[in-house]
Short mmCIF file of C-alpha atoms in Angstrom, two decimals:
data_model
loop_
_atom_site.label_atom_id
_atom_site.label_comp_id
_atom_site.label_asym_id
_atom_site.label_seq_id
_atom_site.Cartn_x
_atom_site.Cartn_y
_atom_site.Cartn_z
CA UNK A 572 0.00 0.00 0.00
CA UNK A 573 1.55 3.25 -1.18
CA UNK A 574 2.09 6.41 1.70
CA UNK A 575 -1.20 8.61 1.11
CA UNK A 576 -3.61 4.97 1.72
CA UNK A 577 -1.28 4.31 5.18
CA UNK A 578 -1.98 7.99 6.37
CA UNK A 579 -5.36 7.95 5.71
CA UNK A 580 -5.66 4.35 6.91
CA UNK A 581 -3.68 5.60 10.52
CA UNK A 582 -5.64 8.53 10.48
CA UNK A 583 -9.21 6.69 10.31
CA UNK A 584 -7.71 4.02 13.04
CA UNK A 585 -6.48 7.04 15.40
CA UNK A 586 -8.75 9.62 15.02
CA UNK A 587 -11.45 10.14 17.54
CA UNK A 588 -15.44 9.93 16.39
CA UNK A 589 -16.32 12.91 15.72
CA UNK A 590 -20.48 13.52 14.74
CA UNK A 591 -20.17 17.66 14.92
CA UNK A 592 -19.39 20.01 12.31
CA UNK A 593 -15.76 20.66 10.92
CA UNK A 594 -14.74 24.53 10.30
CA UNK A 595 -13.57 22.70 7.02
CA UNK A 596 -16.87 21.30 5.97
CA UNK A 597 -19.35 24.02 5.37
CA UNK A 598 -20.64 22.32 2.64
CA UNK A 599 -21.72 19.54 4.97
CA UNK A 600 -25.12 18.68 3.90
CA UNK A 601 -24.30 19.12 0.05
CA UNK A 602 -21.03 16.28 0.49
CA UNK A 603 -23.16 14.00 2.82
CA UNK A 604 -25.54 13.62 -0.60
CA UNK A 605 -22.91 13.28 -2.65
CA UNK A 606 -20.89 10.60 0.16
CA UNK A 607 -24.15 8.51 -0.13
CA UNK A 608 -24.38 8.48 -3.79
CA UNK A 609 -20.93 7.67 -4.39
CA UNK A 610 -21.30 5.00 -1.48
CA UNK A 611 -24.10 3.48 -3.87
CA UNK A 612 -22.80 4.22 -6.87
CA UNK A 613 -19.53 2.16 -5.48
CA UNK A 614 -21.41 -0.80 -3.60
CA UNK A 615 -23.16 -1.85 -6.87
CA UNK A 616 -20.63 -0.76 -9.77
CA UNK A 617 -17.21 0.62 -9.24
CA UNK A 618 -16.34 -2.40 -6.12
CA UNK A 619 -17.64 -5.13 -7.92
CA UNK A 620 -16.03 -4.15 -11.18
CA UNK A 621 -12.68 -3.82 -9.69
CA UNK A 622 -12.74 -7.52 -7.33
CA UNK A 623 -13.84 -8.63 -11.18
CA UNK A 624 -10.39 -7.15 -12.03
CA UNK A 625 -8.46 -8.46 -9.44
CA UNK A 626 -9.49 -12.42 -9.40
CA UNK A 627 -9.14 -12.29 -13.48
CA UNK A 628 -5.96 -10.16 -13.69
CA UNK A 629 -2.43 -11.96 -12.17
CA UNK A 630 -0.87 -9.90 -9.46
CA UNK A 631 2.57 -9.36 -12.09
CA UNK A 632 0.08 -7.89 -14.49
CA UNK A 633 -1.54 -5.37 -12.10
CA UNK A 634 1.40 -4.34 -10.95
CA UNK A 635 3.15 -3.75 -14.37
CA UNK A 636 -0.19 -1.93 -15.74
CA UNK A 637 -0.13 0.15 -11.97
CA UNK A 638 3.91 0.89 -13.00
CA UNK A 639 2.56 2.70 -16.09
CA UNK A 640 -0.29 4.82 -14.68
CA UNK A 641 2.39 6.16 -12.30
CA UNK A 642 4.84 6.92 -14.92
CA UNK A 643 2.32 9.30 -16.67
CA UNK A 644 1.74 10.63 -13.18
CA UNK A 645 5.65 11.83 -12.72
CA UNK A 646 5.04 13.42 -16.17
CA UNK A 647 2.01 15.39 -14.32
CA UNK A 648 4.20 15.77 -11.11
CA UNK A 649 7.00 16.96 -12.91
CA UNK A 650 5.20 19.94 -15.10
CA UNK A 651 3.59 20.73 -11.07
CA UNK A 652 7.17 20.76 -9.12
CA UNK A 653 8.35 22.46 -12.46
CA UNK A 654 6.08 25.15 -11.84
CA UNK A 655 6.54 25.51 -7.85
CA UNK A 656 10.13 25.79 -9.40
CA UNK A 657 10.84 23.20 -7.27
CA UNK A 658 14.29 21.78 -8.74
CA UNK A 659 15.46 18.88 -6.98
CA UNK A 660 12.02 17.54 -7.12
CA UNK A 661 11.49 18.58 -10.64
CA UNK A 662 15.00 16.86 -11.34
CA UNK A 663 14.22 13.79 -9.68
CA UNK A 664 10.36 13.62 -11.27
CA UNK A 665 12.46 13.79 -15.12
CA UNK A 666 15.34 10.66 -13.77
CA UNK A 667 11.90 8.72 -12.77
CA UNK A 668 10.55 9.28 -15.94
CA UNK A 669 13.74 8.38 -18.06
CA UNK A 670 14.44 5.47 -17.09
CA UNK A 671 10.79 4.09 -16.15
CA UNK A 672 9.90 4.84 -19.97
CA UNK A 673 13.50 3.36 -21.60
CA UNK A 674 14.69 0.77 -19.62
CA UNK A 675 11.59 0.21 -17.68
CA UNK A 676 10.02 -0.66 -20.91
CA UNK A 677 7.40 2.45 -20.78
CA UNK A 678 6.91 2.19 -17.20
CA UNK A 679 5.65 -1.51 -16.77
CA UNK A 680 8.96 -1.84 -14.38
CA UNK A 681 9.39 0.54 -11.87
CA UNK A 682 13.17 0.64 -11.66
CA UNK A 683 13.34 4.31 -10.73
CA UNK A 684 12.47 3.48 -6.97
CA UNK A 685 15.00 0.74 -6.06
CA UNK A 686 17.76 3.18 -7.70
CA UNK A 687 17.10 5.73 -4.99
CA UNK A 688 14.69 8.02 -7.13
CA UNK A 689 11.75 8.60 -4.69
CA UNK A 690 8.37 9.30 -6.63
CA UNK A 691 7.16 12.75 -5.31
CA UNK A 692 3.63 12.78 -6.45
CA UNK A 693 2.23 16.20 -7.37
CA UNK A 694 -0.84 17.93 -8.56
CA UNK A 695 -2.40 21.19 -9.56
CA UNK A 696 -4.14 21.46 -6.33
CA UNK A 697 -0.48 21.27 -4.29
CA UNK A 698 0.28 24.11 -7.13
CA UNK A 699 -2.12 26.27 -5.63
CA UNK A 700 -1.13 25.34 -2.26
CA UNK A 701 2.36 26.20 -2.84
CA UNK A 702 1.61 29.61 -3.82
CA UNK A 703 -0.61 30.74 -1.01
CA UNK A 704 -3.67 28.47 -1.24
CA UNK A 705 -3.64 26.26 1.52
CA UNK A 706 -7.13 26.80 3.55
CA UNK A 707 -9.50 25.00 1.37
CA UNK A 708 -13.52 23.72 2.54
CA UNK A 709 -13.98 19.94 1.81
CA UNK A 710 -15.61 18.78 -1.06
CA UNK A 711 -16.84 15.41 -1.53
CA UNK A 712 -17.13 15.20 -5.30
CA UNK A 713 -19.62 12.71 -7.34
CA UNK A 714 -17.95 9.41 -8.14
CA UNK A 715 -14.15 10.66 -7.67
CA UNK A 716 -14.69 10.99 -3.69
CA UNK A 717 -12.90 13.32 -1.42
CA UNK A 718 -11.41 16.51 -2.47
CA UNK A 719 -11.39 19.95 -1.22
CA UNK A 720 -12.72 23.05 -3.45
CA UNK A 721 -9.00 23.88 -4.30
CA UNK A 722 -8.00 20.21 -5.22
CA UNK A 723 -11.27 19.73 -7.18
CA UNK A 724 -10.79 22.92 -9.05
CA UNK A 725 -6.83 21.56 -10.17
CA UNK A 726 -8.49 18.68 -10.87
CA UNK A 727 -10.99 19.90 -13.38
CA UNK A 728 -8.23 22.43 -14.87
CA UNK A 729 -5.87 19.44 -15.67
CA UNK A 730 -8.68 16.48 -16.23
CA UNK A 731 -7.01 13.39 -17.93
CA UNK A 732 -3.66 14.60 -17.24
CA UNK A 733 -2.80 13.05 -13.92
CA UNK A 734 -4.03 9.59 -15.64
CA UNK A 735 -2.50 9.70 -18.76
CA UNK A 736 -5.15 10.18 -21.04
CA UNK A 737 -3.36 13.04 -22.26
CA UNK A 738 -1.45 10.34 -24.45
CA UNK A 739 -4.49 9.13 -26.73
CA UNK A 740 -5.53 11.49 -29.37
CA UNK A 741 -8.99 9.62 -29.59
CA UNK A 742 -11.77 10.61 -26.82
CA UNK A 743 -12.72 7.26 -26.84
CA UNK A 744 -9.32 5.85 -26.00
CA UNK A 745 -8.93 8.58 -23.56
CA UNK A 746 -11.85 7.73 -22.09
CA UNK A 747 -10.80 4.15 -21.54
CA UNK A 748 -7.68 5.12 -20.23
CA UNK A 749 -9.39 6.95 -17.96
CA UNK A 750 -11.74 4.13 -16.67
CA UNK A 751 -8.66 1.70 -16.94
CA UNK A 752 -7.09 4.33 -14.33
CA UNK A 753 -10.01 4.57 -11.98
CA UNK A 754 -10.48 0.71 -11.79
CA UNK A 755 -6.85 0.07 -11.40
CA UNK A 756 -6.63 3.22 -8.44
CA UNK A 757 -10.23 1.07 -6.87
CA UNK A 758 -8.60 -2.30 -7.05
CA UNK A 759 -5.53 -0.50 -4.72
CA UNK A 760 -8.33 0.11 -2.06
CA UNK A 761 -9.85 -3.20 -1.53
CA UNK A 762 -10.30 -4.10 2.23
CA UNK A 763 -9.66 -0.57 3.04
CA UNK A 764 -13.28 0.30 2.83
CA UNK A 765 -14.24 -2.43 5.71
CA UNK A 766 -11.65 -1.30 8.11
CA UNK A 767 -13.54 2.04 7.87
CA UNK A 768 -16.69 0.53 8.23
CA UNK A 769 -15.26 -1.52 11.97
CA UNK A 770 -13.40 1.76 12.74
CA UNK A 771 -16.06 4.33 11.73
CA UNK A 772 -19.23 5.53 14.31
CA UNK A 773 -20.08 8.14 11.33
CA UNK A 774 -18.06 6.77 8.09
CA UNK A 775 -18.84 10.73 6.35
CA UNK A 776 -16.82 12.48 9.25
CA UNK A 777 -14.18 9.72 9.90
CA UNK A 778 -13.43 10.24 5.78
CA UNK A 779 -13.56 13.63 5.78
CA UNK A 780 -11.42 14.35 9.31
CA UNK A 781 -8.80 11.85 7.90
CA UNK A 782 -8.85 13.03 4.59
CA UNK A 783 -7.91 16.88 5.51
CA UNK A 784 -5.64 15.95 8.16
CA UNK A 785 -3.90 14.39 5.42
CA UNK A 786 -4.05 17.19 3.21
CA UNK A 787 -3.72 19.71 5.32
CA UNK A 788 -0.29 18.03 6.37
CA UNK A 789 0.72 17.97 3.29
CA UNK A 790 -0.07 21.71 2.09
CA UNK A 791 1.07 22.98 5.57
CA UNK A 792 -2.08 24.12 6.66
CA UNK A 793 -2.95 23.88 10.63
CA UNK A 794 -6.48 24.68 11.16
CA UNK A 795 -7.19 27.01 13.97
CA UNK A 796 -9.11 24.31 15.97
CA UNK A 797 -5.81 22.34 15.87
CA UNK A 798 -3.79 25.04 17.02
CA UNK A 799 -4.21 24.40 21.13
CA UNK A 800 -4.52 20.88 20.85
CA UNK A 801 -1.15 19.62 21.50
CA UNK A 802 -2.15 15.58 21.90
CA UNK A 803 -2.90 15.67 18.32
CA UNK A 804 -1.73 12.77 16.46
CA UNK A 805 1.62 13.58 13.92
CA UNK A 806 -0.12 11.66 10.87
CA UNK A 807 4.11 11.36 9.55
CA UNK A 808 5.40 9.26 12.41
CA UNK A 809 2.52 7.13 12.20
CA UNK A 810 3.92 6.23 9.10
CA UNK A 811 7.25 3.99 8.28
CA UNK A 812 9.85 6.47 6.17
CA UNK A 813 10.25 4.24 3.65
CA UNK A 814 6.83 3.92 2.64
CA UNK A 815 6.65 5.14 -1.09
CA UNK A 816 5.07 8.63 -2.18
CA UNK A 817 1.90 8.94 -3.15
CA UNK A 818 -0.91 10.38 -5.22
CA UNK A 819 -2.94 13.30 -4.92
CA UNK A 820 -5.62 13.29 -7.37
CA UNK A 821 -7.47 10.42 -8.23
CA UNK A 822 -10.33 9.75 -9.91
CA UNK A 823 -10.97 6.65 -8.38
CA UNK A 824 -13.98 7.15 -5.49
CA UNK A 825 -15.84 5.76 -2.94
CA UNK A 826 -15.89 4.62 0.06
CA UNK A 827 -13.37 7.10 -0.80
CA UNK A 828 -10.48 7.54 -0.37
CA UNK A 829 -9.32 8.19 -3.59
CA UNK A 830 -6.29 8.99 -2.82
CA UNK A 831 -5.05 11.53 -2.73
CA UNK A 832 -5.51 13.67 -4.92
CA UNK A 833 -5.98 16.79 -5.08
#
């Protein structure tokens, strides 16, 4: 399991039940509709299809089809740190890519991570951050789960581009690239979704409290509430170091966590 699914996974496990409002959510009642939709929408469809994928697809295979969706994703992380003009990263985003696409055989072997390269995932929505953006409300959008207004808004300024579809100049094969992507990102999150459901008194808050801990963390955002509570949780040491980078804005939903996302 890559970083972002850990911290949100620790997060859920550690974080208290919490049935009141969040300073974060004043779009409460709007994302509750949308949480139960997309908890439909992914009971009957988007679950099923992706177990479907699992028992017919070999383990090697998902992997090496995973290893290419997070190629294209360096290529999206690497215009981002690119424009925070964040060189190291940027430098280490175009290595990644290199040799993932060459010798990696267009990213079905990940060979950039056991050389040292780490995989520092970036979107539009840590763009924004970066330059000044970093209180955002939560936003819990249809199908593609948990966001915040500023991640959804990168997201739908740079759709396709975090999962590749960029590459196909047919809709319909960007389309399917796009579907391959969410399926693959849902298969990821399998079991995940019943830990939250053992964990969870109120599954809506315990996604959203983890979820923007977790990006708030990462954007360097402390929310006033947080601010005199000094037995709060550090979401990083509850994770191992080594644990690889993650993803920020996926398309993949509910029970939601898509990742990370935005």
């Amino acid at each position: 399991m890559n970083k972002p699914l850990l911290i949100i996974s620790c997060c859920v496990l550690t974080a208290c039940a919490s049935t009141g409002g969040n300073p974060q959510d004043p779009l409460e009642p709007m994302n509750r509709a949308v949480f139960s939709f997309n908890d439909k929408a992914d009971q009957y469809v988007l679950k099923p299809v992706a177990e479907g994928y699992r028992f017919i697809t070999p383990q090697p295979v998902r992997t090496a089809v995973g290893n290419v969706f997070d190629n294209l994703r360096d290529v999206y992380s690497l215009a981002n740190h690119a424009i925070q003009l964040e060189g190291k990263k940027s430098a280490t985003d175009l290595l990644r890519v290199s040799i993932n696409s060459t010798f990696g055989l267009f990213g079905l072997i990940d060979l950039a991570t056991p050389m040292g390269l780490p995989s520092y995932k970036a979107t539009l929505g840590d763009t924004f951050a970066h330059y000044g953006w970093k209180q955002s409300s939560y936003l819990v959008l249809p199908l593609l789960g948990p966001s915040t207004i500023r991640d959804g808004t990168g997201m739908g300024l740079s759709f396709g581009y975090s999962s590749g579809s960029w590459v196909f100049q047919e809709n319909r094969d960007a389309a399917a690239a796009t579907i391959a992507y969410g399926v693959v990102s849902r298969e990821k999150l399998l079991g995940l979704d019943e830990t939250f459901d053992q964990a969870a008194l109120d599954r809506y808050s315990y996604m959203r409290d983890a979820y923007l801990q977790y990006r708030n963390a990462r954007t360097g955002f402390t929310p006033p509430a947080s601010q005199s509570n000094p037995d709060d949780d550090n979401i990083d040491d509850l994770v191992p170091d080594d644990a690889s980078a993650p993803v920020a804005e996926q398309p993949a939903s509910a029970p939601q966590a898509s990742a990370p996302g935005l």
